[in-house]
Amino acid sequence: MAIAQIIIVGSEILSGIVAEKNSCKLIKSLNELGFHIEKVSLINDDCQLLKKELDNSLATADVVIISGGLGPTKDDITKDTIIKHFSLRTFIDETILAKIENYYKNLKKPMPEYAIKQALIPKKAIILENPIGFAPGLIIKKGKKIIILLPGVFEELKTIWENSVVPFLEDSFRLKPNFYKTIRTIGITESEIMVKIEEIFKKQFKDIQILYLPSHLGVDLTIIGKDKKEVNLCEKEINLLLKDYIYGYDNISLEEVIGELLRKKNLTLATAESCTGGLLGHRITDVPGSSDYYVGGVIAYSNEIKKLICKVKEETLKNYGAISKETALEMAKGIKNYYQTDIGLSTTGVAGPTTSEKKPVGLVYLGLAYGQKLIVEKHLFLGTRRMIKEQACQMALNLLRKTLENG
């Protein structure tokens, strides 16, 4: 089994200024390639600390990946530290230098002296092209050990990793890859999922690993195994047990799922949002090509707009309030008629942090008008204002999904 370790370098991360996400990308990809990830370290921009961490990693790992510290400033210490630590001879790569010079020339600015540092390359290192930045990735071999240096900027790291590092590792190690399958669920907790699926793991799938990733929007299950057939069989078994709660697989989002359903059925959609404040429309339009089925929406935040655009009756608001199943249904029906669409979808509720109409924070009504169908759901969500809005959108999209899938 090939062992990999990851070192993330960056004082800005440990200071809490920047969120670290490079390790997640690297871990997932290394697992897919079949590596065993022994350790992930996060350290400050400190030469002595980096040397110590690198030596410790090389003692047991076949591959050490270091992210960060390849830029031109004084706190970018990774490449310089490794050059000095291993007494590597260097040269200025003319292609990289020309790229930097042309950049500043186009800006009509003089190139800063420090910028040349990014073109300094250890001899015998494999240069990994960085098509969206200046600092290239580098592969340095020390006997049978491999050190891979990557930029700290996520998009640069991701591009170099996928274009250059993955093919290199596949060719160098020829490992048996891990196979992954992610099942995305909604409306069920991880504890409830475990109760439903634990029996099948007592009888079979002993070489399969199940990872749970719960959030306020649902639970993702990731199946991991070396045998692709066994992973697929495990997926089928779980599908049977959780069929009422599964909305998609792998990286597909709920808005992508409803987009496919609407396009397949040649249906159009409009939205009326109160408590979600446009977030529902934002999610729907985040999908490329959503103009094929999404006509438009209104943020009916005030009662005046609810009455003017959505045609919610004055007596409905007076008798039941804006946060009610009656208002949600009239909003859905009204926006459907206003835009002349096949479907109207609405949200109204209390996102918090204070109550409204003497109704509790987290209370949300979702309305759906589809043909002659009028459907309403009542939910009581927990969390912050943002979390409540996100949950309301997620469940509104899921209400639409269930309705479309059930005819």
mmCIF file of C-alpha atoms in Angstrom:
data_model
loop_
_atom_site.group_PDB
_atom_site.id
_atom_site.type_symbol
_atom_site.label_atom_id
_atom_site.label_comp_id
_atom_site.label_asym_id
_atom_site.label_seq_id
_atom_site.Cartn_x
_atom_site.Cartn_y
_atom_site.Cartn_z
ATOM 1 C CA MET A 1 0.000 0.000 0.000
ATOM 2 C CA ALA A 2 1.363 3.392 -0.980
ATOM 3 C CA ILE A 3 1.306 5.992 1.793
ATOM 4 C CA ALA A 4 0.720 9.713 1.281
ATOM 5 C CA GLN A 5 0.989 12.626 3.680
ATOM 6 C CA ILE A 6 -0.158 16.210 3.143
ATOM 7 C CA ILE A 7 1.391 19.376 4.561
ATOM 8 C CA ILE A 8 -0.599 22.605 4.278
ATOM 9 C CA VAL A 9 1.576 25.700 4.769
ATOM 10 C CA GLY A 10 0.009 29.065 5.592
ATOM 11 C CA SER A 11 -0.024 31.388 8.587
ATOM 12 C CA GLU A 12 -3.112 33.055 7.100
ATOM 13 C CA ILE A 13 -4.995 29.758 7.602
ATOM 14 C CA LEU A 14 -3.907 29.284 11.214
ATOM 15 C CA SER A 15 -4.763 32.936 11.869
ATOM 16 C CA GLY A 16 -8.333 32.230 10.781
ATOM 17 C CA ILE A 17 -8.180 34.729 7.898
ATOM 18 C CA VAL A 18 -8.487 32.120 5.133
ATOM 19 C CA ALA A 19 -10.534 28.904 5.168
ATOM 20 C CA GLU A 20 -8.487 25.812 4.252
ATOM 21 C CA LYS A 21 -10.017 23.605 1.556
ATOM 22 C CA ASN A 22 -7.032 22.271 -0.403
ATOM 23 C CA SER A 23 -6.621 19.226 1.833
ATOM 24 C CA CYS A 24 -10.221 18.110 1.154
ATOM 25 C CA LYS A 25 -9.571 18.067 -2.587
ATOM 26 C CA LEU A 26 -6.264 16.216 -2.164
ATOM 27 C CA ILE A 27 -7.624 13.672 0.332
ATOM 28 C CA LYS A 28 -10.583 12.705 -1.849
ATOM 29 C CA SER A 29 -8.440 12.345 -4.960
ATOM 30 C CA LEU A 30 -5.680 10.385 -3.207
ATOM 31 C CA ASN A 31 -8.265 7.996 -1.781
ATOM 32 C CA GLU A 32 -9.743 7.484 -5.224
ATOM 33 C CA LEU A 33 -6.272 6.713 -6.563
ATOM 34 C CA GLY A 34 -5.802 4.047 -3.881
ATOM 35 C CA PHE A 35 -3.365 5.800 -1.528
ATOM 36 C CA HIS A 36 -3.499 5.433 2.224
ATOM 37 C CA ILE A 37 -3.460 8.912 3.754
ATOM 38 C CA GLU A 38 -1.519 8.696 6.961
ATOM 39 C CA LYS A 39 -1.575 12.299 8.131
ATOM 40 C CA VAL A 40 -2.523 15.864 7.204
ATOM 41 C CA SER A 41 -0.538 18.674 8.846
ATOM 42 C CA LEU A 42 -1.313 22.386 8.941
ATOM 43 C CA ILE A 43 1.661 24.599 9.805
ATOM 44 C CA ASN A 44 2.695 28.256 9.895
ATOM 45 C CA ASP A 45 5.072 29.855 7.394
ATOM 46 C CA ASP A 46 8.119 28.740 9.364
ATOM 47 C CA CYS A 47 11.259 27.245 7.736
ATOM 48 C CA GLN A 48 12.321 25.154 10.725
ATOM 49 C CA LEU A 49 8.825 23.832 11.272
ATOM 50 C CA LEU A 50 8.482 22.893 7.600
ATOM 51 C CA LYS A 51 11.839 21.061 7.580
ATOM 52 C CA LYS A 52 10.874 19.104 10.707
ATOM 53 C CA GLU A 53 7.430 18.214 9.344
ATOM 54 C CA LEU A 54 8.851 17.201 5.959
ATOM 55 C CA ASP A 55 11.525 14.958 7.487
ATOM 56 C CA ASN A 56 8.920 13.268 9.691
ATOM 57 C CA SER A 57 6.651 12.707 6.697
ATOM 58 C CA LEU A 58 9.417 11.302 4.497
ATOM 59 C CA ALA A 59 10.271 8.763 7.207
ATOM 60 C CA THR A 60 7.057 6.831 6.524
ATOM 61 C CA ALA A 61 5.326 8.245 3.433
ATOM 62 C CA ASP A 62 5.991 7.410 -0.198
ATOM 63 C CA VAL A 63 4.542 10.712 -1.366
ATOM 64 C CA VAL A 64 4.484 14.036 0.477
ATOM 65 C CA ILE A 65 2.291 16.786 -0.963
ATOM 66 C CA ILE A 66 2.943 20.344 0.201
ATOM 67 C CA SER A 67 0.441 23.092 -0.566
ATOM 68 C CA GLY A 68 1.237 26.783 -0.209
ATOM 69 C CA GLY A 69 4.298 28.989 0.000
ATOM 70 C CA LEU A 70 5.277 29.106 -3.690
ATOM 71 C CA GLY A 71 4.528 32.801 -4.278
ATOM 72 C CA PRO A 72 6.902 35.776 -4.550
ATOM 73 C CA THR A 73 6.680 37.291 -1.063
ATOM 74 C CA LYS A 74 8.863 36.751 2.007
ATOM 75 C CA ASP A 75 6.266 34.591 3.741
ATOM 76 C CA ASP A 76 6.285 32.165 0.778
ATOM 77 C CA ILE A 77 8.956 29.916 2.256
ATOM 78 C CA THR A 78 8.181 26.434 0.938
ATOM 79 C CA LYS A 79 10.302 26.257 -2.205
ATOM 80 C CA ASP A 80 13.252 28.144 -0.679
ATOM 81 C CA THR A 81 13.209 25.919 2.409
ATOM 82 C CA ILE A 82 13.296 22.714 0.367
ATOM 83 C CA ILE A 83 16.041 24.030 -1.935
ATOM 84 C CA LYS A 84 18.247 24.857 1.069
ATOM 85 C CA HIS A 85 17.292 21.771 3.082
ATOM 86 C CA PHE A 86 18.342 19.375 0.317
ATOM 87 C CA SER A 87 21.100 21.622 -1.127
ATOM 88 C CA LEU A 88 19.431 21.663 -4.542
ATOM 89 C CA ARG A 89 20.952 23.561 -7.446
ATOM 90 C CA THR A 90 18.581 25.957 -9.204
ATOM 91 C CA PHE A 91 18.039 27.873 -12.416
ATOM 92 C CA ILE A 92 15.705 30.546 -13.747
ATOM 93 C CA ASP A 93 13.134 29.040 -16.092
ATOM 94 C CA GLU A 94 12.921 31.406 -19.056
ATOM 95 C CA THR A 95 9.394 30.344 -20.053
ATOM 96 C CA ILE A 96 7.959 31.123 -16.620
ATOM 97 C CA LEU A 97 9.937 34.360 -16.417
ATOM 98 C CA ALA A 98 8.648 35.490 -19.821
ATOM 99 C CA LYS A 99 5.071 34.797 -18.683
ATOM 100 C CA ILE A 100 5.560 37.013 -15.627
ATOM 101 C CA GLU A 101 7.281 39.758 -17.651
ATOM 102 C CA ASN A 102 4.496 39.783 -20.245
ATOM 103 C CA TYR A 103 1.885 40.090 -17.535
ATOM 104 C CA TYR A 104 3.438 43.256 -16.128
ATOM 105 C CA LYS A 105 4.172 44.559 -19.619
ATOM 106 C CA ASN A 106 0.470 44.285 -20.499
ATOM 107 C CA LEU A 107 -0.352 46.176 -17.316
ATOM 108 C CA LYS A 108 2.250 48.800 -18.325
ATOM 109 C CA LYS A 109 3.933 48.395 -14.961
ATOM 110 C CA PRO A 110 7.522 47.480 -14.078
ATOM 111 C CA MET A 111 7.954 43.909 -12.908
ATOM 112 C CA PRO A 112 8.761 43.805 -9.155
ATOM 113 C CA GLU A 113 12.092 42.188 -8.364
ATOM 114 C CA TYR A 114 10.419 39.689 -6.034
ATOM 115 C CA ALA A 115 8.305 38.297 -8.890
ATOM 116 C CA ILE A 116 11.387 36.571 -10.370
ATOM 117 C CA LYS A 117 11.327 34.200 -7.384
ATOM 118 C CA GLN A 118 8.437 32.285 -8.974
ATOM 119 C CA ALA A 119 10.648 31.362 -11.951
ATOM 120 C CA LEU A 120 13.380 29.883 -9.713
ATOM 121 C CA ILE A 121 13.333 26.114 -10.248
ATOM 122 C CA PRO A 122 15.389 23.294 -8.667
ATOM 123 C CA LYS A 123 17.377 21.380 -11.275
ATOM 124 C CA LYS A 124 16.000 17.908 -12.060
ATOM 125 C CA ALA A 125 12.582 18.913 -10.707
ATOM 126 C CA ILE A 126 9.581 18.115 -12.897
ATOM 127 C CA ILE A 127 7.780 21.363 -13.689
ATOM 128 C CA LEU A 128 3.973 21.214 -13.549
ATOM 129 C CA GLU A 129 2.429 23.951 -15.678
ATOM 130 C CA ASN A 130 0.180 26.450 -13.937
ATOM 131 C CA PRO A 131 -2.168 27.755 -16.667
ATOM 132 C CA ILE A 132 -3.997 30.204 -14.392
ATOM 133 C CA GLY A 133 -1.162 31.554 -12.248
ATOM 134 C CA PHE A 134 2.588 32.158 -12.218
ATOM 135 C CA ALA A 135 4.017 29.691 -9.676
ATOM 136 C CA PRO A 136 4.286 26.218 -11.230
ATOM 137 C CA GLY A 137 3.857 23.005 -9.321
ATOM 138 C CA LEU A 138 6.997 20.919 -8.839
ATOM 139 C CA ILE A 139 7.808 17.239 -8.399
ATOM 140 C CA ILE A 140 11.077 16.538 -6.619
ATOM 141 C CA LYS A 141 12.351 12.976 -6.269
ATOM 142 C CA LYS A 142 14.523 12.011 -3.291
ATOM 143 C CA GLY A 143 15.487 8.389 -3.876
ATOM 144 C CA LYS A 144 12.238 6.419 -3.826
ATOM 145 C CA LYS A 145 10.385 9.255 -2.137
ATOM 146 C CA ILE A 146 8.383 11.897 -4.006
ATOM 147 C CA ILE A 147 7.764 15.475 -2.884
ATOM 148 C CA ILE A 148 5.058 17.404 -4.715
ATOM 149 C CA LEU A 149 4.841 21.179 -4.313
ATOM 150 C CA LEU A 150 1.586 22.923 -5.212
ATOM 151 C CA PRO A 151 0.319 26.517 -4.968
ATOM 152 C CA GLY A 152 -1.929 27.446 -2.069
ATOM 153 C CA VAL A 153 -4.555 29.112 -4.283
ATOM 154 C CA PHE A 154 -7.299 26.497 -4.595
ATOM 155 C CA GLU A 155 -8.139 26.920 -8.292
ATOM 156 C CA GLU A 156 -4.450 26.788 -9.235
ATOM 157 C CA LEU A 157 -3.882 23.701 -7.065
ATOM 158 C CA LYS A 158 -6.982 21.979 -8.462
ATOM 159 C CA THR A 159 -5.958 22.624 -12.085
ATOM 160 C CA ILE A 160 -2.355 21.469 -11.650
ATOM 161 C CA TRP A 161 -3.464 18.449 -9.630
ATOM 162 C CA GLU A 162 -5.986 17.220 -12.170
ATOM 163 C CA ASN A 163 -3.950 18.041 -15.287
ATOM 164 C CA SER A 164 -0.496 16.927 -14.165
ATOM 165 C CA VAL A 165 -0.249 15.269 -10.748
ATOM 166 C CA VAL A 166 -2.994 12.645 -11.069
ATOM 167 C CA PRO A 167 -1.603 11.252 -14.370
ATOM 168 C CA PHE A 168 1.898 11.207 -12.833
ATOM 169 C CA LEU A 169 0.759 9.298 -9.739
ATOM 170 C CA GLU A 170 -1.320 6.856 -11.767
ATOM 171 C CA ASP A 171 1.667 6.088 -13.978
ATOM 172 C CA SER A 172 4.186 5.936 -11.107
ATOM 173 C CA PHE A 173 2.260 3.743 -8.664
ATOM 174 C CA ARG A 174 -0.385 1.825 -10.643
ATOM 175 C CA LEU A 175 -2.462 1.280 -7.512
ATOM 176 C CA LYS A 176 -5.781 -0.452 -7.285
ATOM 177 C CA PRO A 177 -8.155 2.493 -6.972
ATOM 178 C CA ASN A 178 -10.917 2.941 -4.447
ATOM 179 C CA PHE A 179 -14.396 3.210 -5.896
ATOM 180 C CA TYR A 180 -16.804 5.791 -4.534
ATOM 181 C CA LYS A 181 -20.528 6.265 -4.720
ATOM 182 C CA THR A 182 -22.341 9.048 -2.867
ATOM 183 C CA ILE A 183 -26.061 8.820 -2.119
ATOM 184 C CA ARG A 184 -27.777 12.123 -1.277
ATOM 185 C CA THR A 185 -30.737 12.019 1.098
ATOM 186 C CA ILE A 186 -33.226 14.481 2.569
ATOM 187 C CA GLY A 187 -35.859 14.232 5.296
ATOM 188 C CA ILE A 188 -34.078 11.573 7.337
ATOM 189 C CA THR A 189 -31.389 11.779 10.049
ATOM 190 C CA GLU A 190 -28.125 9.826 10.099
ATOM 191 C CA SER A 191 -29.325 7.835 13.122
ATOM 192 C CA GLU A 192 -32.461 6.791 11.259
ATOM 193 C CA ILE A 193 -30.374 5.846 8.217
ATOM 194 C CA MET A 194 -28.080 3.704 10.350
ATOM 195 C CA VAL A 195 -31.048 1.799 11.812
ATOM 196 C CA LYS A 196 -32.386 1.104 8.329
ATOM 197 C CA ILE A 197 -29.127 -0.113 6.739
ATOM 198 C CA GLU A 198 -27.176 -1.738 9.596
ATOM 199 C CA GLU A 199 -28.657 -5.212 9.018
ATOM 200 C CA ILE A 200 -27.202 -5.564 5.512
ATOM 201 C CA PHE A 201 -23.709 -4.829 6.866
ATOM 202 C CA LYS A 202 -24.009 -7.591 9.451
ATOM 203 C CA LYS A 203 -24.485 -10.134 6.658
ATOM 204 C CA GLN A 204 -22.360 -8.760 3.807
ATOM 205 C CA PHE A 205 -20.266 -5.831 2.566
ATOM 206 C CA LYS A 206 -17.618 -6.324 5.268
ATOM 207 C CA ASP A 207 -14.978 -4.741 2.997
ATOM 208 C CA ILE A 208 -17.143 -1.705 2.325
ATOM 209 C CA GLN A 209 -16.772 1.539 4.255
ATOM 210 C CA ILE A 210 -19.732 3.903 4.727
ATOM 211 C CA LEU A 211 -19.113 7.577 5.526
ATOM 212 C CA TYR A 212 -21.908 9.809 6.826
ATOM 213 C CA LEU A 213 -21.881 13.540 6.048
ATOM 214 C CA PRO A 214 -24.844 15.176 7.827
ATOM 215 C CA SER A 215 -25.797 18.831 7.439
ATOM 216 C CA HIS A 216 -28.884 20.962 8.022
ATOM 217 C CA LEU A 217 -29.828 20.256 4.386
ATOM 218 C CA GLY A 218 -29.678 16.452 4.488
ATOM 219 C CA VAL A 219 -27.335 13.495 4.871
ATOM 220 C CA ASP A 220 -24.880 12.276 2.236
ATOM 221 C CA LEU A 221 -23.725 8.653 2.395
ATOM 222 C CA THR A 222 -20.464 7.761 0.679
ATOM 223 C CA ILE A 223 -19.768 4.109 -0.123
ATOM 224 C CA ILE A 224 -16.062 3.258 -0.472
ATOM 225 C CA GLY A 225 -14.555 -0.032 -1.609
ATOM 226 C CA LYS A 226 -11.858 -1.645 -3.748
ATOM 227 C CA ASP A 227 -14.324 -3.867 -5.637
ATOM 228 C CA LYS A 228 -16.487 -1.844 -8.041
ATOM 229 C CA LYS A 229 -19.125 -4.582 -8.308
ATOM 230 C CA GLU A 230 -19.456 -4.761 -4.535
ATOM 231 C CA VAL A 231 -19.786 -0.961 -4.302
ATOM 232 C CA ASN A 232 -22.536 -1.017 -6.943
ATOM 233 C CA LEU A 233 -24.331 -3.897 -5.202
ATOM 234 C CA CYS A 234 -24.147 -2.071 -1.877
ATOM 235 C CA GLU A 235 -25.574 1.038 -3.536
ATOM 236 C CA LYS A 236 -28.537 -0.977 -4.889
ATOM 237 C CA GLU A 237 -29.289 -2.412 -1.442
ATOM 238 C CA ILE A 238 -29.211 1.024 0.182
ATOM 239 C CA ASN A 239 -31.390 2.437 -2.617
ATOM 240 C CA LEU A 240 -34.088 -0.109 -1.769
ATOM 241 C CA LEU A 241 -33.969 0.734 1.935
ATOM 242 C CA LEU A 242 -33.853 4.543 1.542
ATOM 243 C CA LYS A 243 -35.773 5.034 -1.711
ATOM 244 C CA ASP A 244 -38.246 7.494 -0.144
ATOM 245 C CA TYR A 245 -35.437 9.819 0.956
ATOM 246 C CA ILE A 246 -32.935 9.733 -1.927
ATOM 247 C CA TYR A 247 -32.918 12.677 -4.314
ATOM 248 C CA GLY A 248 -29.637 12.153 -6.179
ATOM 249 C CA TYR A 249 -26.133 10.759 -6.422
ATOM 250 C CA ASP A 250 -22.555 11.989 -6.243
ATOM 251 C CA ASN A 251 -22.314 15.761 -6.766
ATOM 252 C CA ILE A 252 -25.754 16.472 -8.211
ATOM 253 C CA SER A 253 -27.711 19.193 -6.412
ATOM 254 C CA LEU A 254 -31.432 19.231 -5.720
ATOM 255 C CA GLU A 255 -31.889 22.194 -8.064
ATOM 256 C CA GLU A 256 -30.219 20.192 -10.850
ATOM 257 C CA VAL A 257 -32.557 17.274 -10.176
ATOM 258 C CA ILE A 258 -35.702 19.416 -10.418
ATOM 259 C CA GLY A 259 -34.275 21.107 -13.518
ATOM 260 C CA GLU A 260 -33.950 17.751 -15.258
ATOM 261 C CA LEU A 261 -37.477 16.774 -14.239
ATOM 262 C CA LEU A 262 -39.015 20.045 -15.426
ATOM 263 C CA ARG A 263 -37.177 19.891 -18.747
ATOM 264 C CA LYS A 264 -38.112 16.235 -19.259
ATOM 265 C CA LYS A 265 -41.785 16.958 -18.602
ATOM 266 C CA ASN A 266 -41.683 20.241 -20.564
ATOM 267 C CA LEU A 267 -43.042 22.220 -17.597
ATOM 268 C CA THR A 268 -42.504 25.818 -16.498
ATOM 269 C CA LEU A 269 -42.042 27.178 -12.981
ATOM 270 C CA ALA A 270 -42.484 30.489 -11.129
ATOM 271 C CA THR A 271 -41.729 31.262 -7.483
ATOM 272 C CA ALA A 272 -43.121 33.567 -4.806
ATOM 273 C CA GLU A 273 -40.813 33.989 -1.828
ATOM 274 C CA SER A 274 -41.321 35.690 1.483
ATOM 275 C CA CYS A 275 -39.022 34.324 4.225
ATOM 276 C CA THR A 276 -36.399 33.027 1.762
ATOM 277 C CA GLY A 277 -35.941 36.455 0.178
ATOM 278 C CA GLY A 278 -34.927 35.314 -3.305
ATOM 279 C CA LEU A 279 -32.674 32.436 -2.242
ATOM 280 C CA LEU A 280 -34.968 29.879 -3.876
ATOM 281 C CA GLY A 281 -34.840 31.676 -7.228
ATOM 282 C CA HIS A 282 -31.080 32.038 -6.862
ATOM 283 C CA ARG A 283 -30.633 28.299 -6.428
ATOM 284 C CA ILE A 284 -32.896 27.466 -9.356
ATOM 285 C CA THR A 285 -31.067 29.901 -11.667
ATOM 286 C CA ASP A 286 -27.660 28.634 -10.527
ATOM 287 C CA VAL A 287 -28.226 25.728 -12.946
ATOM 288 C CA PRO A 288 -27.078 26.462 -16.515
ATOM 289 C CA GLY A 289 -30.008 26.403 -18.924
ATOM 290 C CA SER A 290 -32.583 27.073 -16.195
ATOM 291 C CA SER A 291 -34.245 29.626 -18.487
ATOM 292 C CA ASP A 292 -35.700 26.599 -20.311
ATOM 293 C CA TYR A 293 -38.157 26.072 -17.456
ATOM 294 C CA TYR A 294 -37.871 28.908 -14.921
ATOM 295 C CA VAL A 295 -39.929 31.925 -16.007
ATOM 296 C CA GLY A 296 -39.427 34.213 -13.028
ATOM 297 C CA GLY A 297 -40.245 34.990 -9.441
ATOM 298 C CA VAL A 298 -41.173 37.660 -6.939
ATOM 299 C CA ILE A 299 -39.902 38.413 -3.446
ATOM 300 C CA ALA A 300 -43.285 38.976 -1.812
ATOM 301 C CA TYR A 301 -41.807 40.156 1.471
ATOM 302 C CA SER A 302 -44.541 42.613 2.350
ATOM 303 C CA ASN A 303 -48.252 41.902 2.579
ATOM 304 C CA GLU A 304 -48.826 44.575 -0.067
ATOM 305 C CA ILE A 305 -46.808 42.611 -2.641
ATOM 306 C CA LYS A 306 -48.488 39.374 -1.564
ATOM 307 C CA LYS A 307 -51.824 41.008 -2.366
ATOM 308 C CA LEU A 308 -50.726 42.945 -5.464
ATOM 309 C CA ILE A 309 -48.751 40.271 -7.328
ATOM 310 C CA CYS A 310 -49.773 36.967 -5.748
ATOM 311 C CA LYS A 311 -53.412 37.942 -5.250
ATOM 312 C CA VAL A 312 -53.476 36.825 -1.618
ATOM 313 C CA LYS A 313 -56.839 37.888 -0.219
ATOM 314 C CA GLU A 314 -57.047 40.563 2.465
ATOM 315 C CA GLU A 315 -59.313 38.330 4.547
ATOM 316 C CA THR A 316 -56.761 35.486 4.324
ATOM 317 C CA LEU A 317 -54.065 37.707 5.792
ATOM 318 C CA LYS A 318 -56.460 39.075 8.400
ATOM 319 C CA ASN A 319 -57.847 35.695 9.476
ATOM 320 C CA TYR A 320 -54.754 33.482 9.219
ATOM 321 C CA GLY A 321 -51.753 35.807 8.891
ATOM 322 C CA ALA A 322 -48.946 35.959 6.345
ATOM 323 C CA ILE A 323 -47.344 32.913 7.921
ATOM 324 C CA SER A 324 -50.014 30.303 7.294
ATOM 325 C CA LYS A 325 -50.852 27.415 5.017
ATOM 326 C CA GLU A 326 -53.683 29.457 3.501
ATOM 327 C CA THR A 327 -51.321 32.283 2.499
ATOM 328 C CA ALA A 328 -48.700 29.848 1.154
ATOM 329 C CA LEU A 329 -51.289 28.203 -1.096
ATOM 330 C CA GLU A 330 -52.683 31.501 -2.379
ATOM 331 C CA MET A 331 -49.124 32.717 -3.079
ATOM 332 C CA ALA A 332 -48.349 29.578 -5.090
ATOM 333 C CA LYS A 333 -51.579 29.734 -7.054
ATOM 334 C CA GLY A 334 -51.281 33.487 -7.574
ATOM 335 C CA ILE A 335 -47.706 33.419 -8.891
ATOM 336 C CA LYS A 336 -48.592 30.536 -11.220
ATOM 337 C CA ASN A 337 -51.430 32.608 -12.686
ATOM 338 C CA TYR A 338 -49.376 35.821 -12.777
ATOM 339 C CA TYR A 339 -46.598 34.249 -14.875
ATOM 340 C CA GLN A 340 -48.909 31.810 -16.698
ATOM 341 C CA THR A 341 -46.679 28.846 -15.752
ATOM 342 C CA ASP A 342 -47.463 25.188 -15.134
ATOM 343 C CA ILE A 343 -46.245 25.334 -11.539
ATOM 344 C CA GLY A 344 -46.147 27.921 -8.751
ATOM 345 C CA LEU A 345 -43.928 27.408 -5.684
ATOM 346 C CA SER A 346 -44.042 29.580 -2.560
ATOM 347 C CA THR A 347 -42.345 30.087 0.808
ATOM 348 C CA THR A 348 -43.575 32.007 3.845
ATOM 349 C CA GLY A 349 -42.349 31.761 7.421
ATOM 350 C CA VAL A 350 -40.309 33.099 10.323
ATOM 351 C CA ALA A 351 -36.548 33.061 9.670
ATOM 352 C CA GLY A 352 -35.776 34.762 12.976
ATOM 353 C CA PRO A 353 -34.117 35.690 15.190
ATOM 354 C CA THR A 354 -37.359 37.229 16.528
ATOM 355 C CA THR A 355 -40.852 35.835 16.300
ATOM 356 C CA SER A 356 -43.545 37.185 13.968
ATOM 357 C CA GLU A 357 -47.343 37.132 14.317
ATOM 358 C CA LYS A 358 -46.756 35.325 17.655
ATOM 359 C CA LYS A 359 -45.477 32.358 15.643
ATOM 360 C CA PRO A 360 -42.213 30.577 16.488
ATOM 361 C CA VAL A 361 -38.880 31.092 14.779
ATOM 362 C CA GLY A 362 -38.345 28.368 12.190
ATOM 363 C CA LEU A 363 -42.008 27.906 11.290
ATOM 364 C CA VAL A 364 -42.258 27.771 7.479
ATOM 365 C CA TYR A 365 -45.105 26.942 5.096
ATOM 366 C CA LEU A 366 -44.370 25.807 1.552
ATOM 367 C CA GLY A 367 -47.047 26.020 -1.117
ATOM 368 C CA LEU A 368 -47.204 24.344 -4.513
ATOM 369 C CA ALA A 369 -49.764 24.794 -7.298
ATOM 370 C CA TYR A 370 -49.497 22.326 -10.192
ATOM 371 C CA GLY A 371 -52.442 21.905 -12.545
ATOM 372 C CA GLN A 372 -55.394 21.320 -10.264
ATOM 373 C CA LYS A 373 -53.164 20.214 -7.382
ATOM 374 C CA LEU A 374 -52.688 22.481 -4.374
ATOM 375 C CA ILE A 375 -50.156 21.131 -1.868
ATOM 376 C CA VAL A 376 -48.865 22.679 1.341
ATOM 377 C CA GLU A 377 -46.178 21.534 3.775
ATOM 378 C CA LYS A 378 -45.547 22.806 7.289
ATOM 379 C CA HIS A 379 -42.023 22.715 8.739
ATOM 380 C CA LEU A 380 -40.396 23.816 11.964
ATOM 381 C CA PHE A 381 -36.671 24.326 11.284
ATOM 382 C CA LEU A 382 -33.849 24.870 13.766
ATOM 383 C CA GLY A 383 -30.734 26.995 13.392
ATOM 384 C CA THR A 384 -29.669 30.494 12.483
ATOM 385 C CA ARG A 385 -31.613 32.832 10.204
ATOM 386 C CA ARG A 386 -29.443 31.757 7.263
ATOM 387 C CA MET A 387 -29.831 28.059 8.088
ATOM 388 C CA ILE A 388 -33.630 28.379 8.295
ATOM 389 C CA LYS A 389 -33.742 30.105 4.899
ATOM 390 C CA GLU A 390 -31.515 27.409 3.383
ATOM 391 C CA GLN A 391 -33.615 24.597 4.861
ATOM 392 C CA ALA A 392 -36.802 26.230 3.585
ATOM 393 C CA CYS A 393 -35.356 26.354 0.049
ATOM 394 C CA GLN A 394 -34.133 22.772 0.261
ATOM 395 C CA MET A 395 -37.505 21.452 1.372
ATOM 396 C CA ALA A 396 -39.349 23.587 -1.199
ATOM 397 C CA LEU A 397 -37.234 22.077 -3.958
ATOM 398 C CA ASN A 398 -37.808 18.638 -2.482
ATOM 399 C CA LEU A 399 -41.565 19.200 -2.400
ATOM 400 C CA LEU A 400 -41.393 20.040 -6.099
ATOM 401 C CA ARG A 401 -39.216 16.965 -6.780
ATOM 402 C CA LYS A 402 -41.603 14.595 -4.991
ATOM 403 C CA THR A 403 -44.604 16.060 -6.799
ATOM 404 C CA LEU A 404 -42.980 15.745 -10.220
ATOM 405 C CA GLU A 405 -41.680 12.210 -9.588
ATOM 406 C CA ASN A 406 -45.084 11.046 -8.395
ATOM 407 C CA GLY A 407 -46.798 12.370 -11.515
#
